[in-house]
């Protein structure tokens, strides 16, 4: 799974062959098919693993932010600070996002994988919409905002920053963009 993850992030799903994974890991082709029905099944299992790891990181950062403040806006700003600090600690160019790598080639996948991608985007939206609902309950935005749109903007900032990090070879770009997003959220709620 690690070898497949690395290969997909480097070359894309279509550019990663089963033969290459078999050779890189030292297993037989029948060993591959013992664990995975096909390449699509590998993608499904990789997505499940990635999402579990991603959820664990988000849950940990959320818990840390929640422990530091009762105020929903301050909690979210702390969450963004913690996320930016975490990405700042990485000195290599971000390898990419498995979800994005698979979405870019979604036509290569069956309905189940495409449904997983849709559900992932909706789950991310839901996670961040809850933050903004709590903030909205206490603070009036400076201009009207759609909660789904601002929730999606977090994912857009992260995913877009990962792409730019690779394109520009700048390992600190993601943390800078997270801090900019933080400042935009503050300004949106008049907390400048």
GROMACS .gro file of C-alpha atoms in nm:
model
  192
    1UNK     CA    1   0.000   0.000   0.000
    2UNK     CA    2   0.286   0.240   0.080
    3UNK     CA    3   0.456   0.166  -0.251
    4UNK     CA    4   0.129   0.218  -0.439
    5UNK     CA    5   0.056   0.540  -0.252
    6UNK     CA    6   0.401   0.682  -0.336
    7UNK     CA    7   0.382   0.574  -0.701
    8UNK     CA    8   0.034   0.721  -0.748
    9UNK     CA    9   0.136   1.052  -0.593
   10UNK     CA   10   0.445   1.063  -0.813
   11UNK     CA   11   0.310   0.938  -1.146
   12UNK     CA   12  -0.065   0.930  -1.114
   13UNK     CA   13  -0.292   0.631  -1.102
   14UNK     CA   14  -0.283   0.560  -1.475
   15UNK     CA   15   0.096   0.581  -1.475
   16UNK     CA   16   0.128   0.323  -1.198
   17UNK     CA   17   0.123  -0.039  -1.310
   18UNK     CA   18   0.054  -0.353  -1.114
   19UNK     CA   19   0.377  -0.500  -1.253
   20UNK     CA   20   0.577  -0.210  -1.114
   21UNK     CA   21   0.416  -0.248  -0.770
   22UNK     CA   22   0.481  -0.622  -0.771
   23UNK     CA   23   0.846  -0.562  -0.857
   24UNK     CA   24   0.891  -0.280  -0.605
   25UNK     CA   25   0.745  -0.479  -0.317
   26UNK     CA   26   0.888  -0.820  -0.401
   27UNK     CA   27   0.551  -0.994  -0.401
   28UNK     CA   28   0.414  -1.208  -0.678
   29UNK     CA   29   0.135  -1.101  -0.907
   30UNK     CA   30  -0.087  -1.363  -0.748
   31UNK     CA   31   0.007  -1.211  -0.411
   32UNK     CA   32  -0.117  -0.875  -0.537
   33UNK     CA   33  -0.447  -1.029  -0.650
   34UNK     CA   34  -0.481  -1.210  -0.319
   35UNK     CA   35  -0.504  -0.868  -0.148
   36UNK     CA   36  -0.679  -0.669  -0.425
   37UNK     CA   37  -0.944  -0.776  -0.677
   38UNK     CA   38  -0.803  -0.532  -0.930
   39UNK     CA   39  -0.637  -0.192  -0.954
   40UNK     CA   40  -0.967  -0.022  -0.865
   41UNK     CA   41  -0.983  -0.222  -0.543
   42UNK     CA   42  -0.633  -0.100  -0.462
   43UNK     CA   43  -0.757   0.258  -0.511
   44UNK     CA   44  -1.054   0.195  -0.279
   45UNK     CA   45  -0.834   0.050  -0.006
   46UNK     CA   46  -0.581   0.332  -0.041
   47UNK     CA   47  -0.860   0.588  -0.013
   48UNK     CA   48  -0.999   0.424   0.301
   49UNK     CA   49  -0.655   0.425   0.462
   50UNK     CA   50  -0.582   0.785   0.358
   51UNK     CA   51  -0.917   0.909   0.488
   52UNK     CA   52  -0.872   0.734   0.822
   53UNK     CA   53  -0.530   0.899   0.862
   54UNK     CA   54  -0.664   1.237   0.748
   55UNK     CA   55  -0.958   1.215   0.989
   56UNK     CA   56  -0.724   1.129   1.276
   57UNK     CA   57  -0.509   1.436   1.207
   58UNK     CA   58  -0.812   1.664   1.175
   59UNK     CA   59  -0.968   1.519   1.491
   60UNK     CA   60  -0.646   1.572   1.687
   61UNK     CA   61  -0.607   1.932   1.571
   62UNK     CA   62  -0.975   1.999   1.643
   63UNK     CA   63  -0.947   1.856   1.995
   64UNK     CA   64  -0.637   2.065   2.065
   65UNK     CA   65  -0.808   2.383   1.942
   66UNK     CA   66  -1.126   2.306   2.138
   67UNK     CA   67  -0.923   2.256   2.455
   68UNK     CA   68  -0.772   2.603   2.421
   69UNK     CA   69  -1.087   2.812   2.383
   70UNK     CA   70  -1.463   2.817   2.429
   71UNK     CA   71  -1.516   3.074   2.152
   72UNK     CA   72  -1.602   2.909   1.816
   73UNK     CA   73  -1.419   3.166   1.602
   74UNK     CA   74  -1.110   3.155   1.820
   75UNK     CA   75  -1.123   2.774   1.813
   76UNK     CA   76  -1.128   2.770   1.435
   77UNK     CA   77  -0.847   3.023   1.411
   78UNK     CA   78  -0.645   2.812   1.654
   79UNK     CA   79  -0.719   2.504   1.444
   80UNK     CA   80  -0.585   2.685   1.137
   81UNK     CA   81  -0.275   2.793   1.333
   82UNK     CA   82  -0.213   2.436   1.445
   83UNK     CA   83  -0.263   2.305   1.092
   84UNK     CA   84  -0.023   2.569   0.951
   85UNK     CA   85   0.234   2.491   1.222
   86UNK     CA   86   0.210   2.121   1.138
   87UNK     CA   87   0.268   2.187   0.768
   88UNK     CA   88   0.549   2.432   0.850
   89UNK     CA   89   0.737   2.149   1.018
   90UNK     CA   90   0.764   1.969   0.683
   91UNK     CA   91   1.075   2.070   0.492
   92UNK     CA   92   1.010   1.872   0.174
   93UNK     CA   93   0.775   1.961  -0.108
   94UNK     CA   94   0.435   1.809  -0.031
   95UNK     CA   95   0.402   1.473  -0.212
   96UNK     CA   96   0.040   1.544  -0.304
   97UNK     CA   97  -0.305   1.436  -0.197
   98UNK     CA   98  -0.425   1.087  -0.278
   99UNK     CA   99  -0.786   1.204  -0.311
  100UNK     CA  100  -0.684   1.470  -0.562
  101UNK     CA  101  -0.462   1.225  -0.754
  102UNK     CA  102  -0.756   0.990  -0.793
  103UNK     CA  103  -1.010   1.264  -0.871
  104UNK     CA  104  -0.790   1.388  -1.156
  105UNK     CA  105  -0.835   1.049  -1.321
  106UNK     CA  106  -1.183   0.961  -1.199
  107UNK     CA  107  -1.289   0.831  -1.541
  108UNK     CA  108  -1.053   0.538  -1.481
  109UNK     CA  109  -1.254   0.423  -1.179
  110UNK     CA  110  -1.577   0.241  -1.124
  111UNK     CA  111  -1.890   0.392  -0.971
  112UNK     CA  112  -1.789   0.282  -0.619
  113UNK     CA  113  -1.463   0.478  -0.624
  114UNK     CA  114  -1.635   0.784  -0.775
  115UNK     CA  115  -1.899   0.760  -0.501
  116UNK     CA  116  -1.624   0.744  -0.236
  117UNK     CA  117  -1.471   1.061  -0.381
  118UNK     CA  118  -1.808   1.238  -0.372
  119UNK     CA  119  -1.870   1.125  -0.013
  120UNK     CA  120  -1.521   1.241   0.085
  121UNK     CA  121  -1.581   1.590  -0.052
  122UNK     CA  122  -1.918   1.603   0.124
  123UNK     CA  123  -1.764   1.481   0.451
  124UNK     CA  124  -1.495   1.750   0.432
  125UNK     CA  125  -1.765   2.008   0.359
  126UNK     CA  126  -1.968   1.885   0.655
  127UNK     CA  127  -1.672   1.895   0.891
  128UNK     CA  128  -1.593   2.257   0.812
  129UNK     CA  129  -1.956   2.363   0.780
  130UNK     CA  130  -1.999   2.268   1.147
  131UNK     CA  131  -1.716   2.507   1.238
  132UNK     CA  132  -1.879   2.790   1.044
  133UNK     CA  133  -2.227   2.717   1.179
  134UNK     CA  134  -2.091   2.756   1.533
  135UNK     CA  135  -1.910   3.076   1.436
  136UNK     CA  136  -2.220   3.211   1.259
  137UNK     CA  137  -2.429   3.148   1.570
  138UNK     CA  138  -2.213   3.392   1.765
  139UNK     CA  139  -2.073   3.631   1.502
  140UNK     CA  140  -2.240   3.804   1.209
  141UNK     CA  141  -2.031   3.794   0.894
  142UNK     CA  142  -1.930   4.131   0.750
  143UNK     CA  143  -2.091   4.029   0.419
  144UNK     CA  144  -2.339   3.745   0.366
  145UNK     CA  145  -2.170   3.410   0.305
  146UNK     CA  146  -2.291   3.066   0.212
  147UNK     CA  147  -2.172   2.819   0.474
  148UNK     CA  148  -2.115   2.538   0.224
  149UNK     CA  149  -1.908   2.768   0.004
  150UNK     CA  150  -1.683   2.888   0.286
  151UNK     CA  151  -1.653   2.530   0.413
  152UNK     CA  152  -1.548   2.416   0.064
  153UNK     CA  153  -1.297   2.700   0.047
  154UNK     CA  154  -1.087   2.531   0.315
  155UNK     CA  155  -1.052   2.222   0.096
  156UNK     CA  156  -0.984   2.440  -0.208
  157UNK     CA  157  -0.706   2.624  -0.022
  158UNK     CA  158  -0.543   2.301   0.095
  159UNK     CA  159  -0.574   2.110  -0.233
  160UNK     CA  160  -0.476   2.410  -0.446
  161UNK     CA  161  -0.180   2.482  -0.220
  162UNK     CA  162  -0.058   2.125  -0.250
  163UNK     CA  163  -0.060   2.161  -0.629
  164UNK     CA  164   0.124   2.496  -0.611
  165UNK     CA  165   0.371   2.357  -0.356
  166UNK     CA  166   0.474   2.095  -0.610
  167UNK     CA  167   0.467   2.330  -0.908
  168UNK     CA  168   0.680   2.593  -0.736
  169UNK     CA  169   0.895   2.361  -0.526
  170UNK     CA  170   0.803   2.563  -0.217
  171UNK     CA  171   0.747   2.346   0.093
  172UNK     CA  172   0.620   2.643   0.301
  173UNK     CA  173   0.351   2.756   0.056
  174UNK     CA  174   0.074   2.550   0.219
  175UNK     CA  175   0.134   2.695   0.565
  176UNK     CA  176   0.138   3.050   0.423
  177UNK     CA  177  -0.190   2.988   0.241
  178UNK     CA  178  -0.348   2.845   0.558
  179UNK     CA  179  -0.246   3.160   0.746
  180UNK     CA  180  -0.389   3.377   0.468
  181UNK     CA  181  -0.714   3.178   0.485
  182UNK     CA  182  -0.711   3.233   0.863
  183UNK     CA  183  -0.685   3.609   0.810
  184UNK     CA  184  -0.966   3.600   0.554
  185UNK     CA  185  -1.190   3.414   0.802
  186UNK     CA  186  -1.108   3.674   1.068
  187UNK     CA  187  -1.194   3.955   0.828
  188UNK     CA  188  -1.514   3.778   0.719
  189UNK     CA  189  -1.635   3.791   1.078
  190UNK     CA  190  -1.500   4.138   1.153
  191UNK     CA  191  -1.237   4.013   1.396
  192UNK     CA  192  -0.944   4.194   1.235
   0.00000   0.00000   0.00000
